[in-house]
PDB file of C-alpha atoms in Angstrom:
ATOM      1  CA  UNK A  18       0.000   0.000   0.000  1.00 39.00           C
ATOM      2  CA  UNK A  19       2.641   2.493   1.061  1.00 42.00           C
ATOM      3  CA  UNK A  20       4.761   1.553  -1.959  1.00 46.00           C
ATOM      4  CA  UNK A  21       1.893   2.605  -4.200  1.00 45.00           C
ATOM      5  CA  UNK A  22       1.506   5.856  -2.333  1.00 42.00           C
ATOM      6  CA  UNK A  23       5.095   6.911  -2.819  1.00 45.00           C
ATOM      7  CA  UNK A  24       6.481   8.027  -6.092  1.00 49.00           C
ATOM      8  CA  UNK A  25       9.822   6.739  -7.299  1.00 50.00           C
ATOM      9  CA  UNK A  26      12.521   8.716  -5.530  1.00 50.00           C
ATOM     10  CA  UNK A  27      15.697   8.305  -7.586  1.00 52.00           C
ATOM     11  CA  UNK A  28      17.841   5.634  -5.939  1.00 55.00           C
ATOM     12  CA  UNK A  29      20.928   7.850  -6.205  1.00 54.00           C
ATOM     13  CA  UNK A  30      19.166  10.415  -3.998  1.00 53.00           C
ATOM     14  CA  UNK A  31      18.319   7.788  -1.387  1.00 51.00           C
ATOM     15  CA  UNK A  32      21.860   6.402  -1.419  1.00 52.00           C
ATOM     16  CA  UNK A  33      23.438   9.798  -1.003  1.00 53.00           C
ATOM     17  CA  UNK A  34      21.119  10.825   1.760  1.00 53.00           C
ATOM     18  CA  UNK A  35      20.254   7.737   3.807  1.00 47.00           C
ATOM     19  CA  UNK A  36      23.575   5.919   3.524  1.00 48.00           C
ATOM     20  CA  UNK A  37      26.022   8.768   3.338  1.00 60.00           C
ATOM     21  CA  UNK A  38      25.246  12.406   3.914  1.00 63.00           C
ATOM     22  CA  UNK A  39      22.279  12.083   6.234  1.00 63.00           C
ATOM     23  CA  UNK A  40      24.094   9.853   8.692  1.00 66.00           C
ATOM     24  CA  UNK A  41      27.052  12.207   8.758  1.00 67.00           C
ATOM     25  CA  UNK A  42      24.879  15.315   8.969  1.00 70.00           C
ATOM     26  CA  UNK A  43      22.958  13.768  11.858  1.00 68.00           C
ATOM     27  CA  UNK A  44      26.290  13.270  13.644  1.00 69.00           C
ATOM     28  CA  UNK A  45      27.283  16.847  12.889  1.00 74.00           C
ATOM     29  CA  UNK A  46      23.989  18.224  14.211  1.00 73.00           C
ATOM     30  CA  UNK A  47      24.348  16.081  17.339  1.00 70.00           C
ATOM     31  CA  UNK A  48      27.877  17.388  17.843  1.00 71.00           C
ATOM     32  CA  UNK A  49      26.849  21.014  17.452  1.00 72.00           C
ATOM     33  CA  UNK A  50      23.628  20.769  19.477  1.00 66.00           C
ATOM     34  CA  UNK A  51      25.371  18.918  22.280  1.00 64.00           C
ATOM     35  CA  UNK A  52      28.095  21.500  22.621  1.00 70.00           C
ATOM     36  CA  UNK A  53      26.608  24.929  23.366  1.00 72.00           C
ATOM     37  CA  UNK A  54      30.046  26.516  23.655  1.00 74.00           C
ATOM     38  CA  UNK A  55      31.003  25.281  20.201  1.00 77.00           C
ATOM     39  CA  UNK A  56      27.661  26.425  18.785  1.00 78.00           C
ATOM     40  CA  UNK A  57      28.094  29.950  20.163  1.00 79.00           C
ATOM     41  CA  UNK A  58      31.603  30.119  18.718  1.00 80.00           C
ATOM     42  CA  UNK A  59      30.354  29.009  15.305  1.00 84.00           C
ATOM     43  CA  UNK A  60      27.551  31.579  15.253  1.00 84.00           C
ATOM     44  CA  UNK A  61      30.091  34.315  16.015  1.00 83.00           C
ATOM     45  CA  UNK A  62      32.231  33.370  13.019  1.00 88.00           C
ATOM     46  CA  UNK A  63      31.095  34.298   9.447  1.00 92.00           C
ATOM     47  CA  UNK A  64      32.249  30.901   8.058  1.00 93.00           C
ATOM     48  CA  UNK A  65      30.547  29.139  10.948  1.00 90.00           C
ATOM     49  CA  UNK A  66      27.306  31.045  10.470  1.00 91.00           C
ATOM     50  CA  UNK A  67      27.299  30.352   6.747  1.00 93.00           C
ATOM     51  CA  UNK A  68      27.948  26.663   7.407  1.00 92.00           C
ATOM     52  CA  UNK A  69      25.180  26.446  10.006  1.00 90.00           C
ATOM     53  CA  UNK A  70      22.769  28.094   7.550  1.00 91.00           C
ATOM     54  CA  UNK A  71      23.806  25.546   4.901  1.00 92.00           C
ATOM     55  CA  UNK A  72      23.204  22.757   7.411  1.00 89.00           C
ATOM     56  CA  UNK A  73      19.707  24.075   8.184  1.00 89.00           C
ATOM     57  CA  UNK A  74      18.921  24.301   4.451  1.00 91.00           C
ATOM     58  CA  UNK A  75      20.132  20.752   3.923  1.00 88.00           C
ATOM     59  CA  UNK A  76      17.750  19.486   6.619  1.00 86.00           C
ATOM     60  CA  UNK A  77      14.858  21.511   5.198  1.00 88.00           C
ATOM     61  CA  UNK A  78      15.479  20.411   1.620  1.00 89.00           C
ATOM     62  CA  UNK A  79      15.853  16.775   2.575  1.00 86.00           C
ATOM     63  CA  UNK A  80      12.478  16.938   4.351  1.00 86.00           C
ATOM     64  CA  UNK A  81      10.867  18.600   1.318  1.00 89.00           C
ATOM     65  CA  UNK A  82      12.349  15.983  -1.073  1.00 86.00           C
ATOM     66  CA  UNK A  83      10.889  13.222   1.108  1.00 84.00           C
ATOM     67  CA  UNK A  84       7.513  14.967   1.377  1.00 85.00           C
ATOM     68  CA  UNK A  85       7.536  15.584  -2.375  1.00 83.00           C
ATOM     69  CA  UNK A  86       7.538  11.827  -2.931  1.00 80.00           C
ATOM     70  CA  UNK A  87       4.001  11.635  -1.504  1.00 80.00           C
ATOM     71  CA  UNK A  88       1.423  12.348  -4.217  1.00 76.00           C
ATOM     72  CA  UNK A  89      -0.708  15.487  -3.811  1.00 75.00           C
ATOM     73  CA  UNK A  90       0.571  16.329  -0.312  1.00 78.00           C
ATOM     74  CA  UNK A  91       4.092  16.397  -1.746  1.00 78.00           C
ATOM     75  CA  UNK A  92       3.079  18.865  -4.434  1.00 78.00           C
ATOM     76  CA  UNK A  93       1.565  21.163  -1.821  1.00 81.00           C
ATOM     77  CA  UNK A  94       4.814  21.106   0.174  1.00 83.00           C
ATOM     78  CA  UNK A  95       6.895  21.575  -2.989  1.00 82.00           C
ATOM     79  CA  UNK A  96       4.800  24.502  -4.222  1.00 80.00           C
ATOM     80  CA  UNK A  97       4.841  26.072  -0.763  1.00 85.00           C
ATOM     81  CA  UNK A  98       8.645  25.884  -0.881  1.00 84.00           C
ATOM     82  CA  UNK A  99       8.519  27.532  -4.315  1.00 83.00           C
ATOM     83  CA  UNK A 100       6.364  30.364  -2.962  1.00 82.00           C
ATOM     84  CA  UNK A 101       8.819  30.793  -0.068  1.00 84.00           C
ATOM     85  CA  UNK A 102      11.477  31.599  -2.678  1.00 81.00           C
ATOM     86  CA  UNK A 103      10.009  35.087  -2.556  1.00 79.00           C
ATOM     87  CA  UNK A 104      10.817  35.381   1.157  1.00 81.00           C
ATOM     88  CA  UNK A 105      13.845  35.177   3.441  1.00 82.00           C
ATOM     89  CA  UNK A 106      12.830  31.593   4.269  1.00 84.00           C
ATOM     90  CA  UNK A 107      13.917  30.444   0.816  1.00 89.00           C
ATOM     91  CA  UNK A 108      15.474  26.973   1.210  1.00 89.00           C
ATOM     92  CA  UNK A 109      17.264  27.157  -2.154  1.00 91.00           C
ATOM     93  CA  UNK A 110      18.639  30.724  -2.328  1.00 91.00           C
ATOM     94  CA  UNK A 111      21.354  29.774  -4.828  1.00 91.00           C
ATOM     95  CA  UNK A 112      18.853  28.343  -7.299  1.00 89.00           C
ATOM     96  CA  UNK A 113      17.196  30.882  -9.584  1.00 87.00           C
ATOM     97  CA  UNK A 114      13.423  31.298  -9.505  1.00 85.00           C
ATOM     98  CA  UNK A 115      13.323  30.382 -13.183  1.00 85.00           C
ATOM     99  CA  UNK A 116      15.021  27.020 -12.543  1.00 85.00           C
ATOM    100  CA  UNK A 117      13.017  26.304  -9.389  1.00 82.00           C
ATOM    101  CA  UNK A 118       9.644  27.201 -10.822  1.00 84.00           C
ATOM    102  CA  UNK A 119      10.556  25.795 -14.241  1.00 81.00           C
ATOM    103  CA  UNK A 120      11.154  22.377 -12.659  1.00 78.00           C
ATOM    104  CA  UNK A 121       7.413  22.234 -12.001  1.00 77.00           C
ATOM    105  CA  UNK A 122       6.980  21.600 -15.720  1.00 81.00           C
ATOM    106  CA  UNK A 123       8.276  18.092 -14.945  1.00 77.00           C
ATOM    107  CA  UNK A 124       5.320  17.633 -12.573  1.00 74.00           C
ATOM    108  CA  UNK A 125       2.911  18.578 -15.360  1.00 73.00           C
ATOM    109  CA  UNK A 126       4.631  16.472 -18.021  1.00 77.00           C
ATOM    110  CA  UNK A 127       4.924  13.400 -15.775  1.00 74.00           C
ATOM    111  CA  UNK A 128       1.503  13.873 -14.131  1.00 71.00           C
ATOM    112  CA  UNK A 129       3.216  14.454 -10.789  1.00 71.00           C
ATOM    113  CA  UNK A 130       4.818  10.997 -10.709  1.00 72.00           C
ATOM    114  CA  UNK A 131       8.382  12.284 -10.202  1.00 74.00           C
ATOM    115  CA  UNK A 132       9.318  14.282  -7.081  1.00 76.00           C
ATOM    116  CA  UNK A 133      10.887  17.160  -8.998  1.00 82.00           C
ATOM    117  CA  UNK A 134      11.973  19.142  -5.919  1.00 87.00           C
ATOM    118  CA  UNK A 135      15.133  17.005  -5.751  1.00 84.00           C
ATOM    119  CA  UNK A 136      16.459  18.935  -8.787  1.00 87.00           C
ATOM    120  CA  UNK A 137      16.624  22.260  -6.958  1.00 89.00           C
ATOM    121  CA  UNK A 138      17.646  20.527  -3.718  1.00 89.00           C
ATOM    122  CA  UNK A 139      20.604  18.923  -5.535  1.00 89.00           C
ATOM    123  CA  UNK A 140      21.579  22.249  -7.131  1.00 90.00           C
ATOM    124  CA  UNK A 141      21.488  23.921  -3.708  1.00 92.00           C
ATOM    125  CA  UNK A 142      23.463  21.066  -2.162  1.00 90.00           C
ATOM    126  CA  UNK A 143      26.210  21.578  -4.754  1.00 90.00           C
ATOM    127  CA  UNK A 144      26.551  25.177  -3.528  1.00 91.00           C
ATOM    128  CA  UNK A 145      26.242  24.233   0.150  1.00 92.00           C
ATOM    129  CA  UNK A 146      28.745  21.367   0.304  1.00 91.00           C
ATOM    130  CA  UNK A 147      31.808  23.673   0.309  1.00 92.00           C
ATOM    131  CA  UNK A 148      30.157  25.691   3.117  1.00 93.00           C
ATOM    132  CA  UNK A 149      29.566  22.503   5.119  1.00 90.00           C
ATOM    133  CA  UNK A 150      33.151  21.482   4.529  1.00 90.00           C
ATOM    134  CA  UNK A 151      34.363  24.906   5.712  1.00 93.00           C
ATOM    135  CA  UNK A 152      32.145  24.526   8.807  1.00 91.00           C
ATOM    136  CA  UNK A 153      33.683  21.151   9.591  1.00 90.00           C
ATOM    137  CA  UNK A 154      37.205  22.503   9.128  1.00 92.00           C
ATOM    138  CA  UNK A 155      36.371  25.414  11.423  1.00 91.00           C
ATOM    139  CA  UNK A 156      35.127  23.014  14.121  1.00 89.00           C
ATOM    140  CA  UNK A 157      38.303  20.994  13.636  1.00 90.00           C
ATOM    141  CA  UNK A 158      40.424  24.167  14.012  1.00 90.00           C
ATOM    142  CA  UNK A 159      38.632  25.333  17.179  1.00 87.00           C
ATOM    143  CA  UNK A 160      38.962  21.924  18.826  1.00 87.00           C
ATOM    144  CA  UNK A 161      42.620  21.533  17.752  1.00 91.00           C
ATOM    145  CA  UNK A 162      43.589  24.963  19.095  1.00 91.00           C
ATOM    146  CA  UNK A 163      41.937  24.163  22.404  1.00 90.00           C
ATOM    147  CA  UNK A 164      43.724  20.809  22.648  1.00 93.00           C
ATOM    148  CA  UNK A 165      47.106  22.327  21.725  1.00 95.00           C
ATOM    149  CA  UNK A 166      46.636  24.958  24.400  1.00 94.00           C
ATOM    150  CA  UNK A 167      45.759  22.233  26.910  1.00 94.00           C
ATOM    151  CA  UNK A 168      48.789  20.108  25.999  1.00 95.00           C
ATOM    152  CA  UNK A 169      51.143  23.091  26.356  1.00 95.00           C
ATOM    153  CA  UNK A 170      49.758  23.911  29.801  1.00 95.00           C
ATOM    154  CA  UNK A 171      48.588  20.488  30.928  1.00 95.00           C
ATOM    155  CA  UNK A 172      49.994  20.373  34.464  1.00 95.00           C
ATOM    156  CA  UNK A 173      48.728  23.870  35.253  1.00 95.00           C
ATOM    157  CA  UNK A 174      45.230  23.235  33.834  1.00 95.00           C
ATOM    158  CA  UNK A 175      44.940  19.784  35.428  1.00 95.00           C
ATOM    159  CA  UNK A 176      45.930  21.325  38.749  1.00 95.00           C
ATOM    160  CA  UNK A 177      43.227  23.970  38.386  1.00 95.00           C
ATOM    161  CA  UNK A 178      40.626  21.331  37.470  1.00 95.00           C
ATOM    162  CA  UNK A 179      41.578  19.327  40.572  1.00 94.00           C
ATOM    163  CA  UNK A 180      41.050  22.369  42.802  1.00 94.00           C
ATOM    164  CA  UNK A 181      37.370  22.367  41.836  1.00 92.00           C
ATOM    165  CA  UNK A 182      37.100  18.627  42.342  1.00 82.00           C
ATOM    166  CA  UNK A 183      35.408  17.709  39.066  1.00 60.00           C
ATOM    167  CA  UNK A 184      37.880  14.914  38.289  1.00 52.00           C
ATOM    168  CA  UNK A 185      36.822  12.805  41.274  1.00 45.00           C
ATOM    169  CA  UNK A 186      33.153  13.454  40.624  1.00 44.00           C
ATOM    170  CA  UNK A 187      33.330  12.485  36.936  1.00 45.00           C
ATOM    171  CA  UNK A 188      35.295   9.323  37.594  1.00 42.00           C
ATOM    172  CA  UNK A 189      32.461   7.865  39.667  1.00 38.00           C
TER     173      UNK A 189
ATOM    174  CA  UNK B   3      47.059  26.567  44.406  1.00 85.00           C
ATOM    175  CA  UNK B   4      44.080  28.417  45.914  1.00 92.00           C
ATOM    176  CA  UNK B   5      40.654  28.647  44.255  1.00 93.00           C
ATOM    177  CA  UNK B   6      41.127  32.177  42.893  1.00 94.00           C
ATOM    178  CA  UNK B   7      44.433  31.202  41.297  1.00 95.00           C
ATOM    179  CA  UNK B   8      42.867  28.075  39.839  1.00 96.00           C
ATOM    180  CA  UNK B   9      39.940  30.092  38.479  1.00 96.00           C
ATOM    181  CA  UNK B  10      42.348  32.520  36.794  1.00 96.00           C
ATOM    182  CA  UNK B  11      44.079  29.601  35.045  1.00 96.00           C
ATOM    183  CA  UNK B  12      40.787  28.104  33.917  1.00 95.00           C
ATOM    184  CA  UNK B  13      39.576  31.450  32.546  1.00 94.00           C
ATOM    185  CA  UNK B  14      42.893  32.005  30.728  1.00 93.00           C
ATOM    186  CA  UNK B  15      42.690  28.590  29.076  1.00 92.00           C
ATOM    187  CA  UNK B  16      38.955  28.592  28.478  1.00 88.00           C
ATOM    188  CA  UNK B  17      37.643  28.650  24.920  1.00 81.00           C
ATOM    189  CA  UNK B  18      34.224  29.734  26.162  1.00 78.00           C
ATOM    190  CA  UNK B  19      34.910  33.470  26.364  1.00 80.00           C
ATOM    191  CA  UNK B  20      36.087  36.124  23.971  1.00 76.00           C
ATOM    192  CA  UNK B  21      39.425  37.771  24.804  1.00 80.00           C
ATOM    193  CA  UNK B  22      37.581  40.851  26.052  1.00 83.00           C
ATOM    194  CA  UNK B  23      35.315  38.921  28.447  1.00 85.00           C
ATOM    195  CA  UNK B  24      38.296  36.837  29.578  1.00 88.00           C
ATOM    196  CA  UNK B  25      40.205  39.984  30.596  1.00 91.00           C
ATOM    197  CA  UNK B  26      37.194  41.463  32.406  1.00 91.00           C
ATOM    198  CA  UNK B  27      36.601  38.237  34.331  1.00 92.00           C
ATOM    199  CA  UNK B  28      40.251  37.972  35.367  1.00 94.00           C
ATOM    200  CA  UNK B  29      40.201  41.607  36.499  1.00 94.00           C
ATOM    201  CA  UNK B  30      37.066  40.882  38.530  1.00 94.00           C
ATOM    202  CA  UNK B  31      38.410  37.817  40.386  1.00 95.00           C
ATOM    203  CA  UNK B  32      39.747  39.724  43.458  1.00 94.00           C
ATOM    204  CA  UNK B  33      36.280  41.165  44.088  1.00 93.00           C
ATOM    205  CA  UNK B  34      34.429  37.835  43.620  1.00 92.00           C
ATOM    206  CA  UNK B  35      32.909  36.036  46.597  1.00 92.00           C
ATOM    207  CA  UNK B  36      34.181  32.533  47.295  1.00 92.00           C
ATOM    208  CA  UNK B  37      30.775  31.186  46.322  1.00 92.00           C
ATOM    209  CA  UNK B  38      31.014  32.825  42.874  1.00 92.00           C
ATOM    210  CA  UNK B  39      34.588  31.624  42.460  1.00 94.00           C
ATOM    211  CA  UNK B  40      33.465  28.111  43.299  1.00 93.00           C
ATOM    212  CA  UNK B  41      30.469  28.182  40.926  1.00 93.00           C
ATOM    213  CA  UNK B  42      32.387  29.577  37.943  1.00 93.00           C
ATOM    214  CA  UNK B  43      35.402  27.389  38.676  1.00 94.00           C
ATOM    215  CA  UNK B  44      33.332  24.199  38.781  1.00 93.00           C
ATOM    216  CA  UNK B  45      31.601  25.121  35.530  1.00 91.00           C
ATOM    217  CA  UNK B  46      34.825  25.907  33.661  1.00 92.00           C
ATOM    218  CA  UNK B  47      36.604  22.860  35.072  1.00 94.00           C
ATOM    219  CA  UNK B  48      33.824  20.514  33.975  1.00 90.00           C
ATOM    220  CA  UNK B  49      33.622  22.116  30.510  1.00 87.00           C
ATOM    221  CA  UNK B  50      37.383  21.776  30.063  1.00 91.00           C
ATOM    222  CA  UNK B  51      37.314  18.199  31.228  1.00 91.00           C
ATOM    223  CA  UNK B  52      34.422  17.303  28.940  1.00 87.00           C
ATOM    224  CA  UNK B  53      36.234  18.854  26.008  1.00 87.00           C
ATOM    225  CA  UNK B  54      39.479  16.946  26.722  1.00 91.00           C
ATOM    226  CA  UNK B  55      37.699  13.610  27.171  1.00 91.00           C
ATOM    227  CA  UNK B  56      35.640  13.878  23.982  1.00 87.00           C
ATOM    228  CA  UNK B  57      38.443  15.303  21.813  1.00 90.00           C
ATOM    229  CA  UNK B  58      39.624  12.086  20.128  1.00 92.00           C
ATOM    230  CA  UNK B  59      36.124  10.799  19.422  1.00 88.00           C
ATOM    231  CA  UNK B  60      34.968  14.205  18.132  1.00 86.00           C
ATOM    232  CA  UNK B  61      37.974  14.601  15.839  1.00 90.00           C
ATOM    233  CA  UNK B  62      37.446  11.114  14.436  1.00 88.00           C
ATOM    234  CA  UNK B  63      33.812  11.974  13.649  1.00 85.00           C
ATOM    235  CA  UNK B  64      34.742  15.336  12.119  1.00 87.00           C
ATOM    236  CA  UNK B  65      37.427  13.781   9.892  1.00 88.00           C
ATOM    237  CA  UNK B  66      34.960  11.151   8.738  1.00 84.00           C
ATOM    238  CA  UNK B  67      32.382  13.848   7.929  1.00 84.00           C
ATOM    239  CA  UNK B  68      34.966  15.857   5.967  1.00 86.00           C
ATOM    240  CA  UNK B  69      35.725  12.766   3.887  1.00 86.00           C
ATOM    241  CA  UNK B  70      32.040  12.144   3.153  1.00 83.00           C
ATOM    242  CA  UNK B  71      31.456  15.785   2.164  1.00 83.00           C
ATOM    243  CA  UNK B  72      34.577  15.681  -0.035  1.00 84.00           C
ATOM    244  CA  UNK B  73      33.267  12.556  -1.766  1.00 81.00           C
ATOM    245  CA  UNK B  74      29.842  14.160  -2.254  1.00 78.00           C
ATOM    246  CA  UNK B  75      31.408  17.312  -3.699  1.00 76.00           C
ATOM    247  CA  UNK B  76      32.896  15.211  -6.464  1.00 73.00           C
ATOM    248  CA  UNK B  77      29.622  13.523  -7.298  1.00 71.00           C
ATOM    249  CA  UNK B  78      26.831  16.141  -6.934  1.00 64.00           C
TER     250      UNK B  78
END
């Protein structure tokens, strides 16, 4: 029953999302959400902010691609996303309106049997991947700098940590 | 090492604050009550410890993510 309800999402899209990107992005989101300090640092940095925006768009677009695979309801979600291109909530800001709205011709020609939103989502992803990579490298840099600082001053920092007794508490 | 000295070290090596806030906090230590010193010290010590403990695992994850994104960049 459910198989009939869903349109054919290209297998390449599923592979890239479910098996690869989505798993990694989920890890990244977990890492950022878990660490408030890291999150605040990223928001303060232009590369970090751009990367976080790209991450949000990726989540939004993935949800829309999935929703778009449901007949009728999917079209409503897809068209709503197209209308949002006129606002600041545009989930595909690097895709022109002509391309985004033009992709709807596929819906008409194929009688809405192909979830065409994946075209603009893929185009946006191509623009966002370098931003995500820059975000990851920034996180790597922040964490490395902190660790290098710790290693250079380890005895002093460990001594200070011991004064506040967290070591004993955490070891329990 | 007394608590105020330890707090100064933790503030100096904390990645939580901007340089500006760091300097203001260090300047304010002599006027802090022992209760405040204790509260801020415990917080910074546990944050530092958490960061040290999770460093290897976090870096492994980040490197793996960079590889996946790199691979995707070549195929999208």
